[in-house]
Short mmCIF file of C-alpha atoms in Angstrom, two decimals:
data_model
loop_
_atom_site.label_atom_id
_atom_site.label_comp_id
_atom_site.label_asym_id
_atom_site.label_seq_id
_atom_site.Cartn_x
_atom_site.Cartn_y
_atom_site.Cartn_z
CA MET O 11 12.84 -86.21 65.26
CA ASP O 12 14.50 -87.11 68.58
CA ARG O 13 14.78 -84.94 71.51
CA ASN O 14 18.32 -83.70 70.87
CA ASN O 15 17.77 -82.79 67.46
CA ARG O 16 14.68 -81.07 68.17
CA GLN O 17 16.42 -78.86 70.82
CA PHE O 18 19.14 -78.01 68.23
CA TYR O 19 16.64 -76.84 65.71
CA ASN O 20 14.86 -74.63 68.20
CA ARG O 21 18.08 -73.09 69.25
CA GLN O 22 19.04 -72.49 65.56
CA HIS O 23 15.77 -70.89 64.68
CA PHE O 24 15.77 -68.83 67.67
CA HIS O 25 19.28 -67.47 66.78
CA GLN O 26 18.12 -66.57 63.36
CA ALA O 27 14.92 -64.81 64.51
CA SER O 28 16.80 -62.76 67.00
CA GLU O 29 19.61 -61.87 64.45
CA HIS O 30 16.87 -60.74 62.00
CA GLU O 31 15.16 -58.65 64.43
CA ASN O 32 18.34 -56.84 65.36
CA CYS O 33 19.77 -56.38 61.87
CA ARG O 34 20.03 -53.11 60.03
CA SER O 35 16.80 -53.64 58.10
CA HIS O 36 14.87 -53.12 61.26
CA ASN O 37 17.14 -50.46 62.51
CA PRO O 38 18.30 -48.17 59.65
CA HIS O 39 19.53 -45.45 61.82
CA ASP O 40 21.96 -47.49 63.82
CA PRO O 41 25.33 -47.74 61.98
CA ARG O 42 26.45 -50.53 64.26
CA ARG O 43 24.04 -52.97 63.10
CA ALA O 44 24.76 -55.39 60.21
CA ALA O 45 22.53 -57.27 57.80
CA CYS O 46 21.75 -60.70 58.72
CA SER O 47 21.94 -63.81 56.43
CA ARG O 48 18.21 -64.15 56.27
CA CYS O 49 17.51 -60.83 54.60
CA SER O 50 20.79 -60.30 52.60
CA ALA O 51 19.13 -60.95 49.31
CA HIS O 52 16.51 -58.35 50.05
CA VAL O 53 19.04 -55.80 51.27
CA THR O 54 21.14 -56.35 48.09
CA GLN O 55 17.99 -55.50 45.97
CA ASN O 56 17.16 -52.44 47.81
CA GLU O 57 20.62 -51.27 47.57
CA ARG O 58 20.51 -51.69 43.83
CA VAL O 59 17.19 -49.73 43.50
CA ARG O 60 18.65 -46.94 45.73
CA ARG O 61 21.83 -46.58 43.79
CA PHE O 62 19.76 -46.35 40.48
CA THR O 63 17.55 -43.61 41.98
CA ARG O 64 20.55 -41.56 43.15
CA GLU O 65 22.20 -41.87 39.70
CA LYS O 66 18.85 -40.71 37.97
CA ARG O 67 18.56 -37.83 40.47
CA ASP O 68 22.27 -36.66 39.90
CA GLN O 69 21.69 -36.90 36.09
CA ARG O 70 18.71 -34.67 36.26
CA GLN O 71 20.48 -32.22 38.42
CA ARG O 72 23.42 -32.10 36.13
CA ALA O 73 21.05 -31.52 33.01
CA LEU O 74 19.22 -28.68 34.98
CA HIS O 75 22.48 -27.02 35.84
CA GLN O 76 23.68 -27.22 32.21
CA GLN O 77 20.52 -25.67 30.98
CA HIS O 78 20.70 -22.93 33.54
CA GLU O 79 24.33 -22.10 32.32
CA GLN O 80 23.27 -22.21 28.63
CA ALA O 81 20.20 -19.91 29.24
CA GLN O 82 22.51 -17.55 31.13
CA SER O 83 25.05 -17.43 28.35
CA LEU O 84 22.26 -16.79 25.85
CA ARG O 85 20.95 -13.75 27.77
CA ASP O 86 24.42 -12.38 28.16
CA ARG O 87 25.27 -12.72 24.49
CA SER O 88 21.86 -11.46 23.50
CA ALA O 89 22.33 -8.35 25.63
CA ILE O 90 25.68 -7.72 24.00
CA ALA O 91 24.24 -8.24 20.45
CA ALA O 92 21.26 -5.86 21.37
CA ARG O 93 23.73 -3.08 22.48
CA ALA O 94 25.72 -3.50 19.27
CA THR O 95 22.46 -3.52 17.31
CA ARG O 96 21.44 -0.16 18.95
CA SER O 97 24.70 1.37 18.18
CA ILE O 98 24.44 0.51 14.35
CA PRO O 99 22.05 3.50 13.49
CA ILE O 100 24.42 5.94 15.24
CA LEU O 101 27.42 4.55 13.28
CA LEU O 102 25.46 4.91 10.07
CA ARG O 103 24.50 8.49 10.63
CA VAL O 104 27.99 9.44 11.68
CA THR O 105 29.48 7.84 8.44
CA ALA O 106 26.70 8.84 6.05
CA ASP O 107 28.98 11.70 4.76
CA GLU O 108 32.11 9.64 4.66
CA SER O 109 33.76 7.79 1.95
CA GLU O 110 32.21 4.62 0.22
CA GLU O 111 34.71 2.60 1.86
CA SER O 112 33.61 3.52 5.37
CA SER O 113 29.98 2.89 4.44
CA THR O 114 30.86 -0.47 3.22
CA LEU O 115 32.85 -1.30 6.36
CA ASP O 116 29.82 -0.13 8.48
CA SER O 117 27.45 -2.34 6.41
CA SER O 118 29.72 -5.31 6.96
CA SER O 119 29.79 -4.69 10.54
CA THR O 120 26.00 -4.40 10.52
CA SER O 121 25.74 -7.78 8.77
CA ARG O 122 28.06 -9.32 11.32
CA SER O 123 26.05 -8.04 14.13
CA SER O 124 22.76 -9.31 12.63
CA SER O 125 24.24 -12.68 11.93
CA SER O 126 25.64 -12.93 15.45
CA MET O 127 22.35 -11.92 16.91
CA SER O 128 20.45 -14.26 14.84
CA ASP O 129 22.62 -17.15 16.21
CA VAL O 130 21.92 -16.21 19.87
CA LEU O 131 18.05 -15.55 19.60
CA SER O 132 16.37 -16.52 22.77
CA LYS O 133 12.97 -18.32 22.93
CA ARG O 134 11.21 -14.85 23.15
CA SER O 135 12.80 -13.89 19.80
CA LYS O 136 11.76 -17.16 18.28
CA ARG O 137 8.07 -16.48 19.38
CA LYS O 138 8.32 -13.08 17.74
CA ARG O 139 9.38 -14.57 14.53
CA ARG O 140 6.53 -17.11 14.68
CA SER O 141 4.25 -14.28 15.29
CA ALA O 142 5.59 -12.36 12.17
CA HIS O 143 5.00 -15.55 10.05
CA LYS O 144 1.51 -15.64 11.37
CA SER O 145 1.15 -12.19 10.43
CA ARG O 146 2.21 -12.71 6.82
CA SER O 147 -0.03 -15.66 6.69
CA GLY O 148 -3.02 -13.60 7.66
CA ILE O 149 -2.90 -13.59 11.44
CA ARG O 150 -1.83 -10.06 12.38
CA GLY O 151 0.40 -9.34 15.27
CA ARG O 152 -0.17 -6.78 18.13
CA LEU O 153 -0.69 -3.22 16.98
CA ASP O 154 1.22 -0.46 18.69
CA VAL O 155 -1.08 2.46 18.81
CA HIS O 156 1.72 4.82 19.92
CA LYS O 157 3.62 4.03 16.85
CA VAL O 158 0.63 4.76 14.67
CA VAL O 159 0.46 8.23 15.96
CA ARG O 160 4.13 8.87 15.24
CA GLN O 161 3.65 7.37 11.79
CA TYR O 162 0.93 9.92 10.92
CA PRO O 163 2.04 13.36 12.01
CA VAL O 164 -0.03 16.46 11.19
CA GLY O 165 0.57 17.57 7.69
CA ALA O 166 1.98 14.23 6.32
CA GLN O 167 0.75 13.03 2.91
CA PHE O 168 -0.19 9.56 2.03
CA HIS O 169 -1.66 8.46 -1.40
CA GLY O 170 -3.41 11.90 -1.92
CA PHE O 171 -4.56 12.24 1.73
CA THR O 172 -3.23 14.83 4.17
CA VAL O 173 -3.28 14.30 7.90
CA GLN O 174 -5.28 16.87 9.81
CA ARG O 175 -5.31 15.34 13.25
CA SER O 176 -3.49 12.51 14.97
CA GLU O 177 -4.37 11.88 18.54
CA LEU O 178 -3.89 8.95 21.06
CA VAL O 179 -7.04 8.10 23.01
CA THR O 180 -5.50 6.37 26.20
CA GLU O 181 -8.92 5.68 27.80
CA LEU O 182 -9.74 3.25 24.79
CA ASP O 183 -6.18 2.36 23.82
CA LEU O 184 -6.53 3.57 20.26
CA ALA O 185 -4.99 6.08 17.85
CA ALA O 186 -7.53 8.36 15.99
CA ILE O 187 -6.23 9.74 12.57
CA LEU O 188 -8.31 12.26 10.65
CA LEU O 189 -7.36 12.87 7.09
CA LYS O 190 -8.64 14.87 4.05
CA HIS O 191 -8.38 14.08 0.50
CA ASP O 192 -6.53 16.77 -1.39
CA ASP O 193 -8.62 16.82 -4.67
CA THR O 194 -12.11 16.14 -3.50
CA GLY O 195 -12.14 17.12 0.02
CA CYS O 196 -13.35 13.83 1.35
CA LYS O 197 -12.77 13.45 5.03
CA TYR O 198 -11.50 9.97 6.39
CA LEU O 199 -11.29 9.09 10.07
CA HIS O 200 -9.36 5.97 11.05
CA LEU O 201 -9.42 4.41 14.51
CA ALA O 202 -6.35 2.12 14.93
CA ARG O 203 -6.79 -0.35 17.82
CA ASN O 204 -5.87 -3.97 18.75
CA ASP O 205 -9.06 -5.47 17.31
CA THR O 206 -9.12 -8.07 14.66
CA ASP O 207 -12.71 -7.27 13.79
CA ASN O 208 -12.09 -4.50 11.20
CA VAL O 209 -14.80 -2.09 10.20
CA PHE O 210 -15.11 0.06 7.13
CA ALA O 211 -18.10 2.38 6.31
CA THR O 212 -18.84 5.07 3.70
CA LEU O 213 -21.32 7.83 4.52
CA PHE O 214 -23.19 10.16 2.20
CA ARG O 215 -25.16 13.24 3.15
CA THR O 216 -28.40 12.50 1.43
CA ILE O 217 -30.86 15.16 2.30
CA PRO O 218 -34.32 14.38 0.83
CA GLU O 219 -35.93 16.77 -1.51
CA ASP O 220 -39.31 15.26 -1.39
CA SER O 221 -41.02 11.97 0.00
CA THR O 222 -40.44 9.81 -3.17
CA GLY O 223 -37.70 7.96 -1.32
CA ALA O 224 -34.82 8.66 -3.65
CA PRO O 225 -32.24 8.12 -0.91
CA HIS O 226 -33.67 4.74 0.07
CA ILE O 227 -34.01 3.39 -3.38
CA LEU O 228 -30.45 4.49 -4.16
CA GLU O 229 -29.23 2.49 -1.15
CA HIS O 230 -30.58 -0.65 -2.88
CA TYR O 231 -29.99 0.38 -6.39
CA VAL O 232 -26.21 1.13 -6.28
CA LEU O 233 -25.33 -2.41 -5.07
CA ASN O 234 -27.20 -4.02 -8.01
CA GLY O 235 -24.37 -4.12 -10.44
CA SER O 236 -21.16 -2.08 -11.00
CA GLU O 237 -18.40 -1.82 -13.56
CA LYS O 238 -16.17 -4.44 -12.03
CA TYR O 239 -19.18 -6.62 -10.55
CA PRO O 240 -22.00 -6.47 -13.06
CA ILE O 241 -24.24 -8.74 -11.05
CA ARG O 242 -27.55 -8.09 -9.09
CA ASP O 243 -27.85 -8.27 -5.37
CA ALA O 244 -24.02 -8.07 -4.78
CA LEU O 245 -24.53 -8.14 -0.91
CA LEU O 246 -26.84 -11.20 -1.15
CA LYS O 247 -24.20 -13.09 -3.17
CA MET O 248 -21.41 -11.95 -0.79
CA MET O 249 -23.27 -13.40 2.08
CA THR O 250 -22.48 -16.96 0.85
CA ARG O 251 -18.83 -16.21 -0.07
CA SER O 252 -17.63 -14.05 2.81
CA VAL O 253 -16.73 -14.61 6.57
CA TYR O 254 -18.30 -11.17 7.36
CA SER O 255 -19.18 -10.44 10.95
CA PHE O 256 -21.52 -7.46 9.73
CA MET O 257 -22.74 -6.39 6.33
CA ASN O 258 -25.61 -4.05 5.53
CA ALA O 259 -26.66 -0.68 4.30
CA PHE O 260 -28.88 1.95 6.03
CA THR O 261 -30.99 4.98 5.01
CA ALA O 262 -31.56 7.68 7.78
CA ASP O 263 -33.36 11.03 7.67
CA ASP O 264 -30.44 12.90 6.29
CA PHE O 265 -27.62 10.42 5.40
CA THR O 266 -27.09 7.00 3.92
CA LEU O 267 -24.45 4.58 5.37
CA TYR O 268 -22.71 1.42 3.92
CA PRO O 269 -20.76 -0.34 6.72
CA PHE O 270 -19.32 -3.89 6.90
CA SER O 271 -16.88 -5.87 9.16
CA THR O 272 -14.73 -8.75 8.99
CA THR O 273 -11.78 -10.38 10.83
CA ASN O 274 -10.14 -11.75 7.63
CA ALA O 275 -7.76 -9.49 5.81
CA LYS O 276 -8.51 -10.85 2.39
CA ASP O 277 -12.18 -10.97 2.84
CA PHE O 278 -11.88 -7.23 4.04
CA LYS O 279 -10.35 -6.34 0.71
CA ASN O 280 -13.12 -8.23 -1.23
CA LEU O 281 -15.97 -6.62 0.49
CA GLN O 282 -14.11 -3.11 0.26
CA SER O 283 -13.87 -3.63 -3.44
CA VAL O 284 -17.61 -4.68 -3.83
CA TYR O 285 -18.86 -1.86 -1.73
CA LEU O 286 -16.56 0.92 -3.28
CA ASP O 287 -17.18 -0.19 -6.76
CA GLY O 288 -20.98 -0.23 -6.34
CA ILE O 289 -21.11 3.15 -4.67
CA PHE O 290 -18.77 4.87 -6.97
CA ARG O 291 -19.19 3.00 -10.20
CA PRO O 292 -22.71 1.77 -10.42
CA LEU O 293 -24.50 0.73 -13.62
CA LEU O 294 -27.85 2.19 -12.60
CA LYS O 295 -29.98 0.17 -15.14
CA GLU O 296 -33.52 1.00 -15.67
CA LEU O 297 -34.52 -2.69 -15.09
CA ASP O 298 -32.87 -2.66 -11.70
CA PHE O 299 -34.62 0.65 -10.74
CA MET O 300 -38.01 -1.13 -11.57
CA GLN O 301 -37.06 -4.08 -9.37
CA GLU O 302 -35.77 -1.95 -6.34
CA GLY O 303 -38.09 1.10 -6.65
CA TRP O 304 -41.55 0.62 -8.17
CA ARG O 305 -43.20 -0.92 -11.31
CA LEU O 306 -46.58 -1.72 -12.72
CA GLU O 307 -47.12 -5.42 -12.83
CA PRO O 308 -50.14 -7.48 -13.80
CA LEU O 309 -51.73 -9.75 -11.23
CA LYS O 310 -51.90 -12.56 -13.89
CA PRO O 311 -48.62 -12.58 -15.72
CA ASP O 312 -49.91 -15.22 -18.10
CA ASP O 313 -53.01 -13.17 -19.20
CA PRO O 314 -51.81 -9.50 -18.80
CA SER O 315 -54.56 -8.13 -21.13
CA ASN O 316 -57.29 -9.40 -18.92
CA SER O 317 -55.66 -8.84 -15.69
CA GLU O 318 -55.46 -5.93 -13.18
CA TYR O 319 -52.05 -4.09 -12.69
CA VAL O 320 -50.81 -3.36 -9.26
CA LEU O 321 -47.66 -1.38 -7.93
CA LYS O 322 -44.74 -3.58 -6.79
CA GLY O 323 -41.26 -3.06 -5.75
CA ILE O 324 -38.78 -3.92 -3.10
CA VAL O 325 -38.65 -0.52 -1.44
CA LEU O 326 -42.38 0.12 -2.05
CA ASN O 327 -43.37 -3.00 -0.33
CA GLU O 328 -40.81 -2.34 2.52
CA MET O 329 -42.28 1.10 3.27
CA LYS O 330 -45.91 -0.34 3.07
CA GLY O 331 -44.84 -2.68 5.96
CA VAL O 332 -43.44 0.45 7.77
CA TYR O 333 -46.54 2.37 7.40
CA SER O 334 -48.65 -0.52 8.57
CA ASP O 335 -47.45 -0.02 12.19
CA SER O 336 -49.58 2.59 13.65
CA PHE O 337 -47.17 3.81 16.30
CA GLY O 338 -44.48 4.04 13.62
CA VAL O 339 -46.78 6.28 11.45
CA MET O 340 -47.34 8.38 14.58
CA ARG O 341 -43.64 8.85 15.10
CA ARG O 342 -42.96 9.78 11.47
CA LYS O 343 -45.75 12.19 11.11
CA THR O 344 -44.92 13.94 14.38
CA LYS O 345 -41.37 14.46 13.20
CA MET O 346 -42.53 15.86 9.92
CA ALA O 347 -45.04 18.21 11.55
CA LEU O 348 -42.34 19.54 13.97
CA TYR O 349 -40.05 20.56 10.95
CA PRO O 350 -42.37 21.09 7.92
CA SER O 351 -40.29 23.51 5.97
CA GLY O 352 -36.95 21.63 5.93
CA PRO O 353 -35.68 18.25 4.78
CA TYR O 354 -37.12 16.44 7.90
CA GLY O 355 -40.54 17.38 6.66
CA HIS O 356 -40.11 14.80 3.99
CA GLU O 357 -39.90 10.90 4.24
CA ALA O 358 -36.38 9.89 3.42
CA GLY O 359 -37.50 6.24 3.20
CA GLY O 360 -40.37 6.98 0.81
CA ASP O 361 -44.10 7.43 1.37
CA PRO O 362 -45.89 4.61 -0.34
CA LEU O 363 -48.25 7.04 -1.93
CA LYS O 364 -45.48 9.05 -3.43
CA ILE O 365 -42.90 6.65 -4.31
CA PRO O 366 -44.36 6.16 -7.96
CA ASP O 367 -43.84 9.81 -8.55
CA LEU O 368 -40.08 9.19 -8.73
CA SER O 369 -38.65 8.28 -12.15
CA TRP O 370 -35.62 6.59 -13.29
CA GLU O 371 -33.96 9.80 -14.58
CA GLY O 372 -34.86 11.61 -11.22
CA THR O 373 -33.04 8.84 -9.26
CA LYS O 374 -29.77 9.06 -11.47
CA SER O 375 -29.90 12.85 -10.97
CA PHE O 376 -30.17 12.57 -7.35
CA TYR O 377 -27.18 10.08 -7.41
CA LYS O 378 -25.02 12.69 -9.34
CA ARG O 379 -25.87 15.49 -6.85
CA ASN O 380 -25.12 13.37 -3.68
CA TYR O 381 -22.84 10.51 -4.36
CA HIS O 382 -19.57 12.44 -4.67
CA PRO O 383 -16.56 12.11 -2.43
CA SER O 384 -16.78 15.78 -1.46
CA ASN O 385 -20.27 14.91 -0.02
CA ALA O 386 -18.86 11.57 1.72
CA LYS O 387 -17.21 10.62 4.87
CA LEU O 388 -14.96 7.50 5.32
CA PHE O 389 -14.43 5.59 8.49
CA SER O 390 -12.33 2.55 9.30
CA TYR O 391 -11.45 0.80 12.63
CA GLY O 392 -9.17 -2.21 13.64
CA ASP O 393 -5.60 -3.44 13.42
CA MET O 394 -5.23 -3.41 9.56
CA PRO O 395 -2.70 -0.76 8.27
CA LEU O 396 -4.21 2.58 7.34
CA LYS O 397 -1.83 2.93 4.36
CA ASP O 398 -3.45 -0.17 2.79
CA HIS O 399 -6.72 1.43 3.02
CA LEU O 400 -5.61 4.90 1.61
CA GLU O 401 -3.86 3.07 -1.31
CA PHE O 402 -7.03 1.27 -2.11
CA MET O 403 -9.24 4.33 -1.91
CA LYS O 404 -7.10 6.33 -4.33
CA HIS O 405 -8.15 4.11 -7.28
CA TYR O 406 -11.63 5.15 -6.81
CA LEU O 407 -11.29 8.73 -5.81
CA ASN O 408 -8.82 9.60 -8.55
CA LYS O 409 -11.65 9.42 -11.04
CA PHE O 410 -13.17 12.61 -9.51
CA GLN O 411 -9.99 14.67 -9.81
CA ASN O 412 -10.97 16.64 -13.00
CA LYS O 413 -14.62 16.75 -12.17
CA LYS O 414 -16.49 19.82 -10.80
CA VAL O 415 -17.11 19.41 -7.01
CA PRO O 416 -20.60 20.14 -6.32
CA ALA O 417 -21.64 22.58 -3.61
CA PRO O 418 -22.17 21.12 -0.12
CA ARG O 419 -25.68 20.87 0.86
CA THR O 420 -26.75 22.41 4.13
CA ILE O 421 -29.84 22.02 6.37
CA THR O 422 -31.51 25.38 7.21
CA GLU O 423 -32.89 25.75 10.64
CA GLU O 424 -36.70 25.54 11.29
CA PRO O 425 -38.38 28.82 12.30
CA ARG O 426 -39.26 28.72 15.96
CA TRP O 427 -42.97 28.42 16.91
CA THR O 428 -44.78 31.01 18.72
CA GLU O 429 -47.56 28.81 20.08
CA PRO O 430 -48.30 25.22 20.51
CA ARG O 431 -49.85 23.11 17.69
CA GLU O 432 -52.18 20.05 17.79
CA LEU O 433 -51.89 17.21 15.28
CA THR O 434 -54.26 14.32 14.69
CA VAL O 435 -52.92 11.30 12.89
CA TYR O 436 -55.26 8.62 11.59
CA TYR O 437 -54.13 5.20 10.45
CA GLN O 438 -55.61 2.15 8.84
CA GLU O 439 -56.54 -0.73 11.10
CA ASN O 440 -54.20 -3.68 11.21
CA PRO O 441 -56.11 -7.03 11.55
CA GLN O 442 -52.96 -8.86 12.33
CA SER O 443 -52.08 -6.83 15.40
CA LYS O 444 -51.94 -8.90 18.68
CA GLU O 445 -52.67 -6.01 20.94
CA GLY O 446 -55.47 -4.70 18.94
CA ASN O 447 -55.74 -1.23 17.29
CA LYS O 448 -55.23 1.26 20.01
CA ALA O 449 -55.20 5.00 20.23
CA ALA O 450 -52.12 6.82 21.54
CA VAL O 451 -51.35 10.38 22.65
CA ALA O 452 -47.95 12.18 22.92
CA VAL O 453 -46.50 15.44 23.74
CA THR O 454 -43.49 16.63 21.83
CA TYR O 455 -41.04 19.57 22.27
CA ALA O 456 -38.89 20.81 19.43
CA LEU O 457 -35.66 21.81 21.01
CA THR O 458 -33.05 24.47 20.14
CA PRO O 459 -30.38 23.44 17.52
CA ILE O 460 -27.54 21.39 18.96
CA LYS O 461 -24.36 21.33 17.10
CA ASN O 462 -22.12 20.03 19.98
CA ASP O 463 -21.74 16.21 20.02
CA PHE O 464 -20.91 16.16 23.78
CA GLU O 465 -24.12 18.06 24.65
CA ASN O 466 -26.12 15.80 22.29
CA PHE O 467 -24.74 12.59 23.93
CA SER O 468 -25.39 14.07 27.50
CA LEU O 469 -29.01 14.83 26.64
CA LYS O 470 -29.41 11.32 25.33
CA ILE O 471 -28.25 9.77 28.66
CA LEU O 472 -30.41 12.17 30.69
CA SER O 473 -33.28 11.06 28.47
CA GLU O 474 -32.60 7.37 29.33
CA LEU O 475 -32.43 8.19 33.06
CA LEU O 476 -35.83 10.00 32.94
CA VAL O 477 -37.87 7.63 30.63
CA ALA O 478 -36.24 4.25 30.19
CA GLY O 479 -37.10 1.56 32.66
CA PRO O 480 -39.72 0.98 35.52
CA ASN O 481 -37.60 3.09 37.92
CA ALA O 482 -37.44 6.10 35.55
CA PRO O 483 -39.65 9.20 36.94
CA PHE O 484 -41.48 9.80 33.72
CA TYR O 485 -42.24 6.02 33.52
CA LYS O 486 -43.56 5.82 37.03
CA CYS O 487 -45.61 8.90 36.91
CA LEU O 488 -47.41 7.84 33.83
CA GLN O 489 -48.03 4.37 35.09
CA GLU O 490 -49.44 5.53 38.30
CA SER O 491 -51.67 8.09 36.58
CA HIS O 492 -53.63 5.13 34.89
CA LEU O 493 -53.93 7.44 31.84
CA GLY O 494 -53.14 4.48 29.58
CA THR O 495 -51.83 0.93 29.55
CA GLY O 496 -48.21 1.45 28.25
CA MET O 497 -45.63 3.89 27.31
CA LEU O 498 -44.69 4.50 23.70
CA SER O 499 -41.52 2.63 22.96
CA PHE O 500 -40.00 5.79 21.12
CA SER O 501 -40.49 8.12 24.06
CA GLY O 502 -37.44 10.16 24.97
CA TYR O 503 -34.76 12.39 23.32
CA GLU O 504 -34.22 12.06 19.52
CA GLY O 505 -31.10 13.81 18.08
CA LEU O 506 -32.28 14.40 14.65
CA GLY O 507 -29.32 16.19 12.95
CA ASN O 508 -29.19 19.69 14.38
CA GLU O 509 -32.88 19.64 15.11
CA PRO O 510 -33.57 17.46 18.23
CA TYR O 511 -36.83 16.95 19.86
CA PHE O 512 -38.32 15.31 23.09
CA LEU O 513 -41.37 13.08 23.03
CA ILE O 514 -43.23 11.38 25.77
CA GLY O 515 -46.51 9.36 25.11
CA LYS O 516 -48.73 6.56 25.95
CA PHE O 517 -51.17 4.37 24.43
CA GLU O 518 -54.54 2.90 25.69
#
């Protein structure tokens, strides 16, 4: 390139460079600047992107504004429809005594209001419909405990039951309904609460007459076949077919309890049917009594003539295990020594040495005297409707309408002692005991009869503060005295019916 051409190129390149440095792309805030020829294509592309972004932003703003207007319109029309709906019951009450034509007119206006309201349901109303659909399909909606109290006023009757008390327990957010069966006198307590884990329990006052273990054997016996479910071990079979959260049966010193719980409504009805049919309609076969209670069985079933016979039975073997615990024997013997003349002087679970004295006929006789609705209490808890429970119960309680109601059994108070007594209990050594066979000593006080539940509960709390834990006064004093190596686990207050006692003891 010659000299002149080189100078022209340099001047042109310099002009383009200076023009680009001063163009709008480098000075976006200066309106006097213009785009240069060098970056015109780049500026055009940027403008296209910015224009597209502005269009999208405007489109979103218009859509949001339209949705806001629609939502506001729906709220306004829903409020109008709600006011119209609230006025419908008043119109119907006013026109209840009018002519048939006016009633027809009111019903047509009601249908128009309902249809208009259904057309303008908000999202909240749709959620309520979905919740109702879930309730029909087994998932229950939220329970209004205030409404439950209003539904069951005192004196109201439902399926043969009369409401005696109806209260709202605000501290626990539940409604407590106490009912009584008109024909049998059976009492029913229902606690309605927003809890899907529903509970049902049947309790009988089974006061033992001796130590043969009739209450304990019956607890096993009644659930071994009923009129509707003639099968053995009904609870055992339900464990593989149910989605229960709890299922069992208990025998205490003066009552027998049959509780279960589940979160599924269908499963609740199945378990309720199995329990109630077994309790009120048992078969009570002799063979089942021999299995659950006691029987003589040869050690060699293949050669019974040349074999020794031993006592066997589910309850018998269970109580043998209970009486193999030395401290358990001490606790039971102490209780029986405190109240020797009353029912607490007997072993409700059964003494292994006296269980063979119970006969099949004696067990059935004990059932007839105690397993009657007049001697029972029913309990339910959860969010399932109480009316469904009452309707289900009437099918079992109606069979007792024409039967004679037995006299209620009572527990007589134990005569007060005039001086202390001393008891020595011997037990058989247990070679399988890890801690060895140790001696123990305890001091027990028979307290005055307590019939107030609140006082009983308060004494239980006081006992825990005095005895339970390493910081409790009794625990610290006994440990520091070095009179033994440990405190008896059953030390403390025991509310035994109306005859409570307090025990404190240690072992070597």
